Structures are given as structure tokens and as C-alpha cells.
N, CA, C and O of each residue as an XYZ file, in Angstrom:
944
protein
N      45.205    146.526     -1.619
C      45.604    147.236     -2.011
C      47.068    147.487     -0.722
O      46.909    147.846      0.445
N      48.601    147.123     -1.499
C      49.500    147.146     -0.402
C      49.545    148.495      0.142
O      49.228    149.403     -0.627
N      49.946    148.840      1.550
C      49.912    149.903      2.447
C      50.615    150.926      1.595
O      50.270    152.090      1.391
N      51.879    150.146      1.042
C      52.946    151.109      0.666
C      52.559    152.283     -0.852
O      53.262    153.227     -1.214
N      51.379    151.861     -1.423
C      50.785    152.469     -2.433
C      49.818    153.658     -1.890
O      49.466    154.572     -2.635
N      49.451    153.578     -0.642
C      48.443    154.322     -0.186
C      48.462    156.268     -0.618
O      47.556    157.011     -0.996
N      49.924    156.519     -0.333
C      49.849    157.865     -1.048
C      50.128    158.680     -2.133
O      49.949    159.874     -2.377
N      50.637    157.686     -2.757
C      50.533    157.920     -4.490
C      49.299    157.621     -4.762
O      48.839    158.285     -5.691
N      48.451    156.709     -4.197
C      46.904    156.363     -4.858
C      46.303    158.009     -4.192
O      45.741    158.787     -4.963
N      46.485    158.317     -2.918
C      45.650    159.699     -2.688
C      45.779    160.913     -4.300
O      44.950    161.419     -5.056
N      47.204    160.934     -4.192
C      47.455    161.420     -5.281
C      47.000    161.865     -6.597
O      46.770    162.975     -7.079
N      46.929    160.509     -7.090
C      46.495    160.032     -8.519
C      44.784    160.233     -8.845
O      44.083    160.659     -9.763
N      44.601    159.625     -7.438
C      43.139    159.390     -7.451
C      42.183    161.353     -7.105
O      41.012    161.713     -7.228
N      43.065    161.865     -6.802
C      42.505    163.268     -6.223
C      42.654    164.006     -7.874
O      41.963    164.924     -8.315
N      43.693    163.331     -8.526
C      43.969    164.144     -9.792
C      43.465    163.847    -11.122
O      43.577    164.512    -12.152
N      42.776    162.510    -10.884
C      42.547    161.879    -12.328
C      41.348    162.913    -12.720
O      41.503    163.646    -13.696
N      39.857    162.975    -11.760
C      39.115    163.403    -12.513
C      39.021    164.882    -12.759
O      38.341    165.233    -13.724
N      39.792    166.092    -11.791
C      39.887    167.456    -12.316
C      40.756    167.191    -13.723
O      40.448    167.973    -14.623
N      41.555    166.439    -13.980
C      42.249    166.502    -15.182
C      41.490    166.046    -16.081
O      41.615    166.615    -17.166
N      40.611    165.079    -16.023
C      39.861    164.481    -17.685
C      39.062    165.699    -17.430
O      38.756    165.924    -18.600
N      38.581    166.515    -16.853
C      37.427    167.229    -16.981
C      38.018    168.692    -17.998
O      37.410    169.313    -18.870
N      39.048    168.836    -17.600
C      39.976    170.143    -17.808
C      40.120    170.103    -19.437
O      40.476    171.042    -20.149
N      39.701    168.594    -19.910
C      39.941    168.967    -21.613
C      38.916    169.010    -22.322
O      38.878    168.871    -23.544
N      37.809    169.251    -21.419
C      36.242    169.743    -22.317
C      36.523    170.808    -22.774
O      37.431    171.442    -22.237
N      35.801    171.374    -23.965
C      36.334    172.367    -24.810
C      34.904    173.325    -24.884
O      35.072    174.371    -25.509
N      33.720    173.142    -24.411
C      32.630    173.476    -24.486
C      32.412    174.743    -23.511
O      31.680    175.723    -23.641
N      33.246    174.399    -22.558
C      33.003    175.157    -20.878
C      34.540    175.939    -20.755
O      35.049    176.520    -21.713
N      34.856    175.891    -20.083
C      36.003    176.043    -19.167
C      37.120    175.634    -20.230
O      37.777    176.575    -20.676
N      37.436    174.299    -20.716
C      38.847    173.938    -21.595
C      40.009    174.739    -20.579
O      40.646    175.709    -20.990
N      40.197    174.082    -18.981
C      41.081    174.687    -18.370
C      42.303    174.023    -18.835
O      43.302    174.578    -18.377
N      42.595    172.871    -19.704
C      44.103    172.595    -19.885
C      44.391    173.639    -20.941
O      45.611    173.803    -20.932
N      43.835    174.410    -21.835
C      44.240    175.227    -22.697
C      44.657    176.471    -22.084
O      44.791    177.514    -22.724
N      44.898    176.336    -20.626
C      45.815    177.633    -20.143
C      46.888    177.125    -19.618
O      47.616    177.784    -18.875
N      47.222    175.304    -20.092
C      48.506    174.747    -19.618
C      49.944    175.964    -18.831
O      50.540    175.917    -17.755
N      50.006    176.714    -19.751
C      51.246    177.374    -19.875
C      51.029    178.541    -18.177
O      52.017    179.013    -17.616
N      49.859    178.731    -17.766
C      49.406    179.555    -16.957
C      49.260    178.588    -15.994
O      49.380    179.061    -14.865
N      49.084    177.627    -16.018
C      49.142    176.412    -14.900
C      50.195    175.765    -14.462
O      50.398    175.269    -13.354
N      50.953    175.805    -15.541
C      52.524    175.500    -14.872
C      53.110    176.564    -14.110
O      53.803    176.448    -13.099
N      52.739    177.677    -14.735
C      53.523    178.693    -14.068
C      53.062    178.953    -12.349
O      53.691    179.464    -11.422
N      52.014    178.494    -12.406
C      51.516    178.943    -11.109
C      51.713    177.675    -10.314
O      52.169    178.041     -9.231
N      51.601    176.466    -10.326
C      52.170    175.234    -10.003
C      53.482    175.278     -9.366
O      53.956    175.004     -8.263
N      53.943    175.795    -10.654
C      56.014    175.783    -10.254
C      56.271    176.795     -9.461
O      57.219    176.513     -8.727
N      55.638    178.395     -9.182
C      56.079    179.280     -7.813
C      55.841    178.732     -7.105
O      56.734    178.540     -6.281
N      54.392    178.010     -6.839
C      54.035    177.462     -5.491
C      54.504    176.374     -4.846
O      54.449    176.199     -3.629
N      55.213    175.244     -6.075
C      55.991    174.186     -5.716
C      57.266    174.215     -5.193
O      57.717    173.444     -4.346
N      58.146    175.651     -6.034
C      59.364    175.710     -5.319
C      59.535    176.172     -4.429
O      60.599    175.972     -3.842
N      58.636    176.945     -3.950
C      58.583    177.689     -2.570
C      57.861    176.436     -1.362
O      58.418    176.457     -0.265
N      57.081    175.742     -1.469
C      56.633    174.627     -0.309
C      57.769    173.626     -0.094
O      58.080    173.310      1.055
N      58.553    172.990     -1.412
C      59.328    172.010     -1.612
C      60.669    172.223     -0.732
O      61.324    171.327     -0.198
N      60.968    173.821     -0.696
C      62.115    174.333      0.108
C      61.669    174.093      1.870
O      62.343    173.632      2.791
N      60.156    174.660      1.839
C      60.208    174.887      3.319
C      59.728    173.329      3.597
O      59.946    172.988      4.760
N      59.113    172.304      2.759
C      58.935    170.983      3.348
C      59.987    170.191      3.364
O      59.779    169.027      3.709
N      61.204    170.544      3.049
C      62.911    169.910      3.047
C      63.127    170.349      4.508
O      63.362    169.655      5.498
N      63.021    171.350      4.414
C      63.733    172.076      6.207
C      62.876    171.609      6.968
O      63.322    170.863      7.840
N      61.498    171.823      6.952
C      60.741    171.457      8.407
C      60.698    169.941      8.964
O      60.506    169.562     10.120
N      61.017    168.927      7.383
C      61.304    168.055      7.591
C      62.321    167.544      8.329
O      62.168    166.607      9.113
N      63.619    168.247      8.077
C      64.922    167.716      8.703
C      65.181    168.049      9.863
O      66.165    167.732     10.532
N      64.092    168.862     10.212
C      63.636    169.605     11.573
C      62.892    168.782     12.396
O      62.812    168.846     13.623
N      62.362    168.016     11.657
C      61.630    166.765     12.863
C      60.157    167.240     13.240
O      59.558    166.670     14.152
N      59.305    168.786     12.194
C      58.308    169.274     12.797
C      57.132    168.343     11.859
O      55.942    168.428     12.162
N      57.523    167.580     10.863
C      56.682    166.592     10.533
C      57.561    165.640      9.565
O      58.603    166.102      9.101
N      57.115    164.156      9.211
C      57.565    163.436      8.778
C      56.869    162.734      7.696
O      56.023    163.365      7.062
N      57.188    161.138      7.310
C      56.468    160.611      6.718
C      56.506    158.707      6.953
O      57.533    158.032      7.019
N      55.502    158.346      7.016
C      55.517    156.784      7.408
C      56.100    155.925      6.378
O      55.506    155.755      5.313
N      57.086    155.442      6.598
C      57.749    154.409      5.125
C      56.927    153.359      4.834
O      57.054    152.622      3.856
N      55.847    153.262      5.916
C      54.351    152.128      5.683
C      53.861    152.307      4.547
O      53.822    151.443      3.671
N      53.259    153.936      4.408
C      52.721    153.974      3.179
C      53.510    154.532      1.878
O      52.996    155.099      0.914
N      54.965    154.221      2.092
C      55.368    154.589      1.027
C      56.078    154.200     -0.233
O      56.253    153.005      0.008
N      56.625    154.409     -1.461
C      56.987    153.437     -2.269
C      58.699    153.203     -1.894
O      59.415    152.234     -2.148
N      59.002    154.410     -1.238
C      60.320    154.343     -0.718
C      61.735    155.442     -1.477
O      62.855    155.718     -1.045
N      61.030    155.820     -2.708
C      61.981    156.912     -3.009
C      62.019    157.834     -2.657
O      60.883    158.303     -2.591
N      62.902    158.621     -2.274
C      63.204    160.051     -1.555
C      64.167    161.168     -2.444
O      65.321    160.822     -2.696
N      63.842    162.066     -2.759
C      64.899    163.046     -2.657
C      65.172    164.011     -1.800
O      64.147    164.652     -1.570
N      65.980    164.359     -1.291
C      66.278    165.831     -0.530
C      65.476    165.631      1.013
O      65.116    166.680      1.547
N      65.174    164.277      1.771
C      64.383    163.812      2.464
C      62.806    163.657      2.500
O      62.035    163.375      3.418
N      62.628    163.924      1.254
C      60.951    164.232      0.789
C      60.634    162.651      0.215
O      61.576    161.958     -0.170
N      59.490    162.235      0.194
C      59.326    160.990     -0.591
C      58.779    161.978     -1.912
O      58.416    163.142     -2.082
N      59.000    160.501     -2.864
C      58.453    160.877     -3.777
C      56.848    161.409     -4.307
O      56.429    162.133     -5.210
N      56.178    160.520     -3.079
C      54.505    161.245     -3.420
C      54.622    162.651     -2.639
O      53.600    163.338     -2.653
N      55.471    163.034     -2.127
C      55.009    164.724     -1.386
C      55.527    165.557     -2.752
O      55.131    166.722     -2.707
N      56.231    165.283     -3.830
C      56.633    166.094     -4.611
C      54.964    166.314     -5.579
O      54.415    167.352     -5.949
N      54.620    165.107     -5.712
C      53.521    164.999     -6.425
C      52.341    165.574     -6.027
O      51.522    166.037     -6.821
N      52.177    165.564     -4.470
C      50.850    166.094     -3.580
C      50.917    167.792     -4.103
O      49.860    168.413     -4.223
N      52.608    168.632     -4.471
C      52.249    169.839     -4.502
C      51.555    169.978     -5.854
O      50.541    170.617     -6.135
N      52.498    169.084     -6.770
C      51.809    169.562     -8.483
C      50.527    169.085     -8.760
O      49.700    169.666     -9.462
N      50.356    167.838     -8.103
C      48.521    167.281     -8.526
C      47.763    167.580     -7.377
O      46.727    166.988     -7.680
N      47.569    168.024     -6.394
C      46.934    169.068     -5.672
C      46.483    170.000     -5.631
O      45.369    170.380     -5.268
N      47.920    170.801     -6.273
C      47.864    172.112     -6.578
C      46.850    172.280     -7.643
O      45.913    173.076     -7.692
N      47.319    171.142     -8.701
C      46.438    171.333    -10.240
C      44.990    171.137     -9.969
O      44.121    171.684    -10.649
N      44.746    170.359     -8.982
C      43.004    170.793     -8.778
C      42.571    171.430     -7.771
O      41.399    171.356     -7.404
N      43.369    172.066     -7.255
C      42.684    173.071     -6.123
C      42.815    174.284     -7.909
O      41.703    174.733     -8.186
N      43.530    174.569     -8.553
C      43.534    175.384     -9.237
C      42.504    175.121    -10.445
O      42.556    176.100    -11.190
N      41.720    174.302    -10.848
C      41.003    173.729    -11.282
C      39.522    174.152    -10.788
O      38.634    174.638    -11.488
N      39.487    173.924     -9.758
C      38.659    174.327     -8.719
C      38.121    175.811     -8.537
O      36.926    176.106     -8.506
N      39.221    176.733     -8.416
C      39.270    177.765     -8.447
C      38.529    178.215     -9.681
O      37.458    178.818     -9.605
N      39.189    177.876    -10.950
C      38.662    178.190    -12.433
C      37.447    178.132    -12.773
O      36.711    178.989    -13.262
N      37.181    176.505    -12.336
C      35.652    176.030    -12.246
C      34.666    177.235    -11.506
O      34.017    178.038    -12.176
N      34.673    177.219    -10.454
C      33.599    178.031     -9.173
C      33.540    179.199     -9.895
O      32.461    179.700    -10.211
N      35.060    179.880    -10.309
C      34.403    181.363    -10.685
C      34.221    181.617    -12.079
O      34.448    182.687    -12.642
N      33.670    180.248    -12.754
C      33.339    180.072    -13.923
C      31.892    180.390    -13.679
O      31.291    181.332    -14.196
N      31.429    179.579    -12.903
C      30.009    179.264    -12.852
C      29.049    180.022    -11.954
O      27.840    180.171    -12.138
N      30.027    180.620    -10.633
C      29.207    181.480     -9.813
C      29.915    182.575    -10.366
O      31.058    182.757    -10.784
N      28.185    183.703    -10.150
C      28.201    184.851    -10.496
C      28.035    185.389     -9.569
O      26.809    185.444     -9.477
N      28.626    186.063     -8.404
C      27.784    186.625     -7.642
C      28.496    188.025     -7.865
O      29.452    188.193     -8.623
N      27.707    189.301     -6.862
C      27.848    190.723     -7.371
C      28.625    191.626     -5.748
O      29.032    192.783     -5.641
N      28.570    190.478     -4.691
C      29.039    190.983     -3.581
C      30.164    192.108     -3.785
O      30.795    192.150     -4.841
N      30.389    192.991     -2.774
C      31.837    194.342     -3.217
C      32.586    193.583     -2.763
O      32.308    192.808     -1.848
N      34.038    193.702     -3.515
C      35.230    193.106     -3.620
C      35.915    194.197     -2.127
O      36.929    193.787     -1.562
N      35.489    195.048     -1.815
C      35.960    195.676     -0.511
C      35.564    194.846      0.902
O      36.267    194.938      1.908
N      34.391    194.053      0.844
C      33.795    193.233      2.159
C      34.777    192.027      1.920
O      34.811    191.308      2.918
N      35.562    191.602      0.929
C      36.588    190.385      1.050
C      37.859    190.735      1.385
O      38.654    189.945      1.893
N      38.217    192.433      1.008
C      39.251    192.655      1.576
C      39.146    192.838      2.998
O      40.109    192.485      3.679
N      38.438    193.184      3.390
C      38.754    193.534      4.818
C      38.560    192.094      5.384
O      39.224    191.887      6.400
N      37.776    191.028      4.936
C      37.836    189.628      5.508
C      39.296    189.119      5.329
O      39.764    188.437      6.240
N      39.858    189.320      4.520
C      41.282    188.675      4.707
C      42.533    189.720      5.168
O      43.720    189.397      5.140
N      42.031    191.009      5.588
C      42.213    191.312      6.665
C      42.508    191.309      7.698
O      43.606    191.551      8.198
N      41.155    190.914      8.349
C      40.671    190.229      9.567
C      41.774    188.758      9.383
O      42.779    188.553     10.064
N      41.452    188.223      8.716
C      42.360    187.347      8.763
C      44.066    187.169      8.687
O      44.654    186.217      9.200
N      44.642    188.128      8.045
C      46.204    188.441      8.407
C      46.360    188.934      9.716
O      47.267    188.460     10.400
N      45.586    189.855     10.203
C      45.614    190.700     11.456
C      45.480    189.137     12.833
O      46.263    188.981     13.770
N      44.605    188.480     12.592
C      44.500    187.131     13.571
C      45.820    186.220     13.340
O      46.492    185.799     14.282
N      46.073    186.001     12.171
C      47.284    185.257     11.965
C      48.738    185.753     12.846
O      49.645    185.167     13.437
N      48.471    186.783     12.631
C      49.728    187.438     13.100
C      49.360    187.328     14.291
O      49.613    186.151     14.552
N      48.862    187.861     15.319
C      48.607    187.655     16.457
C      48.535    186.286     16.970
O      49.084    186.029     18.041
N      48.176    185.766     16.591
C      48.350    183.969     16.769
C      49.687    183.437     17.060
O      50.124    182.834     18.040
N      50.527    184.029     15.332
C      51.486    183.433     15.299
C      52.824    184.445     16.121
O      53.985    184.105     16.353
N      52.351    185.338     16.326
C      53.512    185.830     17.917
C      52.928    184.945     19.139
O      53.681    184.155     19.708
N      51.934    185.047     19.431
C      51.781    184.223     20.576
C      52.665    183.323     20.835
O      53.583    183.420     21.650
N      52.336    182.158     19.945
C      52.888    180.655     19.918
C      54.599    180.874     19.059
O      55.172    180.003     18.405
N      55.037    182.107     19.297
C      56.573    181.953     18.490
C      57.263    181.160     18.422
O      58.064    180.931     17.516
N      57.056    180.535     19.474
C      58.167    179.132     19.981
C      58.163    177.663     19.155
O      59.019    176.787     19.027
N      56.650    177.832     18.610
C      56.210    176.441     18.201
C      56.588    176.842     16.635
O      56.147    177.927     16.256
N      57.311    176.116     15.762
C      57.231    176.356     14.601
C      56.732    176.324     13.615
O      56.984    177.161     12.748
N      55.659    175.104     13.404
C      54.701    175.691     12.518
C      53.629    176.431     12.569
O      53.001    176.789     11.573
N      53.304    176.753     13.914
C      52.292    177.394     13.966
C      52.882    178.765     13.782
O      52.022    179.595     13.487
N      54.469    179.379     13.899
C      54.636    180.782     13.605
C      54.887    180.573     12.278
O      54.984    181.727     11.860
N      55.060    179.822     11.318
C      55.699    180.003     10.000
C      54.724    180.221      9.278
O      54.484    181.206      8.580
N      53.879    178.870      9.515
C      52.211    178.784      8.575
C      51.388    179.857      8.570
O      50.705    180.212      7.609
N      51.468    180.603     10.085
C      50.451    181.819     10.148
C      51.253    182.786      9.707
O      50.642    183.500      8.912
N      52.063    183.033      9.831
C      53.156    183.970      9.974
C      53.320    184.738      8.402
O      53.284    185.882      7.949
N      53.507    183.435      7.935
C      54.134    183.513      6.235
C      52.758    183.773      5.441
O      52.738    184.466      4.423
N      51.433    183.074      6.063
C      50.255    183.615      5.190
C      49.542    184.540      5.797
O      48.424    184.674      5.300
N      49.701    185.005      6.402
C      49.413    186.404      6.884
C      50.055    187.766      6.229
O      49.501    188.758      5.755
N      51.737    187.351      6.421
C      52.220    188.339      4.953
C      52.388    188.490      3.996
O      52.981    189.399      3.416
N      51.376    186.704      3.281
C      51.104    186.829      2.122
C      49.976    187.560      1.446
O      50.111    187.919      0.276
N      48.906    187.792      2.097
C      47.813    188.419      2.315
C      48.136    189.897      2.505
O      47.666    190.639      1.642
N      48.818    190.430      3.430
C      49.108    192.066      3.555
C      49.633    192.640      2.295
O      49.214    193.727      1.900
N      50.888    191.701      1.382
C      51.509    192.133      0.877
C      50.741    192.018     -0.748
O      51.226    192.458     -1.790
N      49.434    191.306     -0.594
C      48.571    190.966     -1.806
C      47.862    192.011     -1.797
O      47.692    192.562     -2.885
N      47.269    192.569     -0.648
C      46.230    193.322     -0.406
C      47.205    195.091     -0.772
O      46.708    196.038     -1.381
N      48.302    195.052     -0.311
C      48.873    196.640     -0.418
C      49.404    196.473     -2.182
O      49.140    197.240     -3.108
N      50.005    195.536     -2.204
C      50.379    196.169     -3.756
C      50.003    194.982     -4.517
O      50.672    194.942     -5.549
N      49.114    193.901     -4.405
C      48.785    193.172     -5.391
C      47.816    193.842     -6.484
O      46.957    194.668     -6.177
N      48.067    193.361     -7.887
C      47.442    194.193     -9.298
C      46.093    193.802     -8.974
O      45.738    192.960     -8.149
N      45.232    194.682     -9.897
C      43.813    195.058     -9.713
C      43.461    192.862    -10.141
O      42.703    192.177     -9.456
N      43.929    192.551    -10.855
C      43.475    191.317    -11.452
C      43.202    190.429    -10.354
O      42.179    189.744    -10.345
N      44.284    190.388     -9.171
C      43.757    189.474     -8.003
C      42.574    189.897     -7.362
O      42.362    190.935     -6.735
N      41.819    188.922     -7.616
C      40.238    189.693     -6.851
C      39.909    189.040     -6.076
O      39.680    187.869     -6.376
N      39.709    189.542     -4.563
C      39.501    188.563     -3.112
C      38.531    187.695     -3.200
O      38.609    186.495     -2.934
N      37.327    188.458     -3.685
C      36.151    187.452     -3.651
C      36.031    186.230     -4.889
O      35.107    185.456     -4.643
N      36.714    185.940     -6.048
C      37.203    185.352     -6.465
C      38.017    184.308     -5.857
O      37.791    183.155     -6.226
N      38.945    184.517     -4.970
C      40.247    183.959     -4.222
C      39.175    183.249     -3.070
O      39.261    182.071     -2.726
N      38.334    184.046     -2.644
C      37.555    182.976     -1.375
C      36.323    182.222     -1.767
O      35.545    181.769     -0.928
N      36.166    182.098     -3.031
C      35.445    181.461     -3.533
C      35.939    180.101     -3.882
O      35.396    179.045     -3.556
N      37.260    180.272     -4.729
C      38.493    179.383     -4.958
C      38.742    178.819     -3.475
O      38.603    177.597     -3.520
N      39.012    179.189     -2.363
C      39.699    178.518     -1.149
C      38.552    177.834     -0.530
O      38.546    176.783      0.111
N      37.529    178.665     -0.854
C      36.406    177.679      0.178
C      35.856    176.440     -0.498
O      35.705    175.461      0.234
N      35.486    176.307     -1.960
C      35.168    175.429     -2.008
C      36.534    174.470     -2.227
O      36.103    173.557     -2.931
N      37.713    174.256     -2.026
C      38.811    173.763     -2.283
C      39.047    172.572     -0.944
O      39.429    171.413     -0.786
N      38.551    173.700     -0.176
C      38.503    173.365      1.591
C      38.265    172.013      1.738
O      38.826    171.221      2.496
N      37.290    171.804      0.859
C      36.627    170.328      1.444
C      37.354    169.046      0.807
O      37.516    167.959      1.361
N      37.702    169.373     -0.313
C      38.420    168.104     -1.197
C      39.973    168.247     -0.235
O      40.659    167.322      0.199
N      40.170    169.527     -0.123
C      41.918    169.290      0.608
C      41.705    168.643      2.048
O      42.370    167.676      2.421
N      40.614    169.322      2.915
C      40.893    168.582      3.946
C      40.264    167.114      3.941
O      40.581    166.336      4.840
N      39.466    166.768      3.038
C      39.457    165.068      2.803
C      40.652    164.324      2.708
O      40.778    163.340      3.437
N      41.910    164.768      1.607
C      43.281    164.475      1.535
C      44.077    164.387      2.486
O      44.873    163.452      2.573
N      43.971    165.650      3.631
C      44.824    165.832      4.663
C      44.335    164.632      5.605
O      45.049    163.764      6.107
N      42.636    164.822      5.751
C      42.388    163.833      6.678
C      43.174    162.301      6.558
O      43.815    161.710      7.427
N      42.853    161.865      5.043
C      43.410    160.544      4.747
C      44.729    160.370      5.053
O      44.970    159.270      5.549
N      45.752    161.175      4.902
C      47.039    161.181      5.113
C      47.625    161.617      6.742
O      48.732    161.505      7.268
N      46.354    162.137      7.209
C      46.838    162.219      8.829
C      46.449    161.232      9.391
O      46.939    161.203     10.520
N      45.588    160.091      9.130
C      45.659    158.954     10.182
C      44.094    159.074     10.212
O      43.677    158.315     11.087
N      43.115    159.710      9.615
C      41.787    159.858      9.610
C      40.972    158.030      9.536
O      40.038    157.557     10.183
N      41.846    157.431      8.463
C      41.323    156.089      8.191
C      42.334    154.799      8.261
O      42.051    153.716      7.748
N      43.273    155.006      8.806
C      44.160    154.224      8.788
C      44.803    154.274     10.010
O      44.951    155.391     10.505
N      45.294    153.129     10.713
C      46.254    152.937     11.460
C      47.034    153.906     12.467
O      47.031    154.197     13.663
N      47.717    154.242     11.260
C      48.999    155.090     11.563
C      48.925    156.070     10.654
O      48.676    155.769      9.487
N      49.120    157.354     11.013
C      48.906    158.346      9.750
C      50.345    158.258      8.587
O      51.370    157.672      8.933
N      50.248    158.755      7.561
C      50.985    158.579      6.328
C      52.083    160.228      6.989
O      53.310    160.277      7.081
N      51.336    161.055      7.242
C      51.966    161.923      7.448
C      51.973    162.681      8.870
O      51.005    163.406      9.100
N      52.922    162.580      9.782
C      52.611    162.919     11.106
C      53.733    164.001     11.461
O      54.841    164.307     11.021
N      52.881    164.423     12.479
C      53.353    165.923     13.039
C      53.730    165.928     14.897
O      53.127    165.584     15.913
N      54.759    166.391     14.643
C      55.261    167.112     15.898
C      54.701    168.024     16.814
O      55.325    169.060     17.043
N      53.367    167.756     17.510
C      52.774    168.404     17.818
C      53.406    169.448     19.563
O      52.751    170.165     20.321
N      54.430    169.171     19.582
C      55.307    169.920     20.169
C      55.786    171.773     19.221
O      56.087    172.867     19.698
N      55.646    171.329     17.923
C      55.627    172.740     16.829
C      54.472    172.975     16.273
O      54.350    173.083     15.053
N      53.137    173.119     17.412
C      52.157    173.344     16.893
C      51.156    173.506     17.794
O      51.610    172.887     18.757
N      49.782    174.048     18.225
C      48.913    174.415     19.186
C      48.596    173.150     19.643
O      48.768    172.971     20.849
N      48.082    172.020     18.837
C      47.832    171.039     19.167
C      46.399    170.952     19.234
O      45.727    170.188     19.927
N      45.943    172.011     18.259
C      44.206    172.083     17.905
C      44.038    171.082     16.513
O      45.041    171.012     15.803
N      43.124    170.497     16.192
C      43.167    169.430     15.167
C      41.417    169.652     14.840
O      40.479    169.601     15.636
N      41.419    169.904     13.406
C      40.099    169.402     12.986
C      40.267    168.113     12.467
O      40.805    167.924     11.376
N      39.778    167.085     13.283
C      39.571    165.566     13.404
C      41.085    165.192     13.763
O      41.384    165.200     14.957
N      42.179    164.823     12.702
C      43.342    164.400     12.902
C      44.167    165.473     12.014
O      45.229    165.288     11.420
N      43.652    166.241     12.064
C      44.794    167.541     10.744
C      44.530    168.788     11.684
O      43.566    169.421     12.115
N      46.072    168.795     11.777
C      46.427    170.260     12.499
C      45.477    171.616     11.923
O      45.183    172.012     10.795
N      45.163    172.100     13.348
C      44.571    173.647     12.512
C      45.203    174.059     11.591
O      44.585    174.406     10.585
N      46.974    174.182     11.640
C      47.600    175.329     10.925
C      47.276    174.819      9.388
O      47.331    175.640      8.473
N      46.920    173.373      9.119
C      47.118    173.016      7.710
C      45.888    174.213      7.033
O      45.808    174.489      5.836
N      45.219    174.658      7.865
C      44.092    175.458      6.671
C      44.593    176.683      6.467
O      43.958    177.206      5.552
N      45.773    177.683      7.053
C      46.240    178.550      6.976
C      47.863    177.792      6.148
O      48.644    178.680      5.804
N      48.168    176.887      5.959
C      49.210    176.361      5.090
C      48.733    176.321      3.581
O      49.433    176.560      2.597
N      47.183    175.914      3.607
C      46.741    175.680      2.354
C      46.050    177.244      1.798
O      45.707    177.289      0.616
N      45.914    178.154      2.431
C      45.619    179.472      2.151
C      46.556    180.304      1.479
O      46.342    181.251      0.722
N      47.919    179.671      1.974
C      49.317    180.140      1.233
C      49.116    179.545     -0.121
O      49.085    180.252     -1.127
N      48.980    178.243     -0.151
C      49.195    177.477     -1.314
C      48.460    178.205     -2.286
O      49.046    178.305     -3.364
N      47.268    178.780     -2.208
C      46.159    179.089     -2.682
C      46.506    180.445     -3.518
O      46.253    180.850     -4.653
N      47.337    181.027     -2.186
C      47.580    182.621     -2.604
C      48.693    182.520     -3.698
O      48.740    183.134     -4.763
N      49.501    181.688     -3.241
C      51.066    181.803     -4.202
C      50.544    181.490     -5.702
O      50.581    182.270     -6.654
N      50.014    180.072     -5.686
C      49.427    179.349     -6.947
C      48.651    180.310     -7.945
O      48.903    180.453     -9.141
N      47.563    180.998     -7.144
C      46.194    181.267     -7.792
C      47.167    183.004     -8.364
O      47.430    183.297     -9.530
N      47.474    183.784     -7.210
C      48.734    184.915     -8.038
C      49.290    184.725     -9.323
O      49.036    185.308    -10.377
N      50.249    183.637     -9.022
C      51.202    183.597     -9.968
C      50.513    182.828    -11.471
O      51.063    183.026    -12.554
N      49.391    182.041    -11.363
C      48.781    181.832    -12.276
C      47.942    182.791    -12.999
O      48.036    182.894    -14.222
N      47.214    183.422    -12.382
C      46.321    184.959    -12.805
C      47.421    186.085    -13.247
O      47.100    186.911    -14.101
N      48.779    186.109    -12.630
C      49.572    187.336    -13.285
C      50.221    186.502    -14.564
O      50.163    187.123    -15.625
N      50.653    185.570    -14.606
C      50.967    184.924    -16.236
C      49.561    185.023    -17.052
O      49.781    185.830    -17.955
N      48.448    184.646    -17.127
C      47.408    184.545    -17.573
C      47.407    185.878    -18.002
O      47.086    185.830    -19.190
N      47.614    187.165    -17.640
C      47.179    188.356    -17.887
C      48.016    188.760    -18.727
O      47.692    189.497    -19.659
N      49.238    188.334    -18.524
C      50.531    189.056    -19.255
C      50.553    188.311    -20.423
O      50.817    188.884    -21.481
N      50.307    187.066    -20.397
C      49.799    186.141    -22.130
C      48.868    187.226    -22.612
O      49.383    187.990    -23.428
N      47.441    187.497    -22.245
C      46.265    188.356    -22.785
C      47.275    189.397    -23.578
O      47.538    189.450    -24.780
N      47.782    190.269    -22.396
C      48.275    191.681    -22.793
C      49.114    191.312    -24.339
O      48.906    191.896    -25.402
N      50.046    190.239    -24.119
C      51.339    190.233    -25.467
C      50.179    189.567    -26.345
O      50.513    189.980    -27.456
N      48.936    188.740    -26.574
C      48.097    188.549    -27.801
C      47.220    189.427    -28.063
O      46.579    189.229    -29.095
N      46.907    190.608    -27.286
C      45.917    191.808    -27.759
C      46.727    192.596    -28.583
O      46.269    193.608    -29.114
């Protein structure tokens, strides 16, 4: 495979299996919720693409032309736009599938306290590293998202369901990010300026990516569930 197809291949190979399974009819029939899926992905992608363009222009991170097709819009490669849509779809599929399979009765308030703790830790770290752009904004915005949903989130956003979706999605997300940050290649596909993060990595992945991913899921799952609830109300 030519190097320049690597990022595109990561996007497509990550997407293809969940996409095919989304069409089954006897179990979840995930694709039948396509309006909710599109809404969730559109809200999340719109937010993160603007953030991505800004941070790319500031040099917080960037992209290695060796592994890209060479098509760019507003400084972002085409593959990066696909990342939010295709990987976002995969995460939503995992979230919906695992919550269809797993039936656990742990009290919801346990998970609310767990995520409140995450928000407090994120805020403390963001405040301590206020001069590192990626650390400050990734952790700070994730904490803000958690606190807003804890305070004003509607009852249909269940934190135990979100926890399952995040925990299961974390594994494939980190594999994809590992590939993109150079775990298996001579150079990273996506590089980071370590002066803008704390410098702690999970293998080759900046630790901030774990909270960046959580915020991706917070936004996409909330928007997906909100649209699904309102659609069900109109049909009832």
C-alpha cells in the first residue's frame, strides 16, 4: 500500500464492519435510526472541525503529507473530516450495540458521581496547565460538557449508558489513534507540539486524547439521544 493512502485506509477499515452490521434487522437495526445518527454526527463534527482548524493553524497539531491524499480544505486534510464522521459513526454504533446487549442495574447516581469526579480532576489539571493549549482546552471543555449535562441534561441522558459506550469505544479509538500517532509507522500521521500538552502519552497517544474522545462522545451521544427522543415523541 502506498503511504499516502494510510490515513484514508484507517478511516475506511474502521468504518466498514460497523456500517455493514448496522443494516441487520433482527437485533438492533441501527441504520433505521439514521436521522438521529446524522444529527448526532453533524453536531459533534461541526464543533470539532472548527476546533481542529483553529488548532492546526496555531501549530498545536498537524498532519504528515507522506500519509495523505493531498486534498485539503481550510488547512485540514480530507481524511480528517472523514475521521469525525466515520469514527464518530463507529463510536455511536458501539454505544447503541453495547447498551442493547448489556443489562446492568448499577444505580445511576454512582455514575453521576463518577463523572462529577472526572470533571473536577479535569478542571484542576486544566487550571494547573493553563498555558498548554491542548491540555487546557481538551480537559477544560470536557469538564464543562460534563457539568452542563449533570446540571441541565435531560433525564434521557443516562450516565451509566454513556460509561459503557465510552469504556468499550475507548479500545478501538485508542488503536486508531495509536496508528495515527506513529505506533506502527516511521513517522506519525498526526503530530503534536509537546509544548502544548503535558507530555504524558499512552504509548504514542497524548493523554489528552482520552478526554478529547470523551467530549466527542458526550456531544454526539447527547445529540443522538435528544433527536431520538423528540422523534419518538412526535410519532407517539
